[in-house]
Amino acid sequence: MVINLFLDTVFNSPSAASNMVLGRNSNGFTEWVNKKGLTFKEVQEKINN
């Protein structure tokens, strides 16, 4: 599947963005992973502590 976004797209939550990319319901806090393998949730926890 190819998704082309021709305009900047703002999502209300990480899950809304991951739902669109994956084409199914998902938890964006655990689906999004950075280059180091940390989930969005883990990165947020490190920033907030």
Coordinates of N, CA and C in Angstrom, one line a residue, residues 28-34 37-45:
G28 N -1.2 4.3 18.8 CA -0.1 5.1 18.3 C 1.0 5.2 19.3
F29 N 0.7 5.1 20.6 CA 1.7 5.3 21.6 C 2.7 4.1 21.7
T30 N 2.2 2.9 21.1 CA 3.1 1.8 21.1 C 3.5 1.4 19.7
E31 N 2.7 1.8 18.7 CA 3.1 1.5 17.3 C 4.2 2.3 16.7
W32 N 4.3 3.6 17.1 CA 5.3 4.5 16.6 C 6.6 4.2 17.3
V33 N 7.7 3.9 16.6 CA 9.0 3.5 17.2 C 10.1 4.3 16.5
N34 N 11.0 4.9 17.3 CA 12.1 5.7 16.7 C 13.2 4.8 16.3
G37 N 14.5 2.2 18.6 CA 13.6 1.2 19.0 C 12.7 1.5 20.2
L38 N 12.7 2.8 20.5 CA 11.8 3.3 21.6 C 10.5 3.7 21.1
T39 N 9.4 3.3 21.8 CA 8.1 3.6 21.4 C 7.8 5.1 21.7
F40 N 6.8 5.7 21.1 CA 6.4 7.0 21.4 C 6.1 7.2 22.9
K41 N 5.5 6.2 23.5 CA 5.2 6.2 24.9 C 6.5 6.3 25.8
E42 N 7.4 5.5 25.4 CA 8.7 5.4 26.1 C 9.4 6.8 26.0
V43 N 9.4 7.4 24.9 CA 10.1 8.7 24.7 C 9.4 9.7 25.5
Q44 N 8.0 9.7 25.5 CA 7.3 10.7 26.3 C 7.6 10.5 27.8
E45 N 7.7 9.3 28.3 CA 8.0 9.0 29.7 C 9.4 9.5 30.0

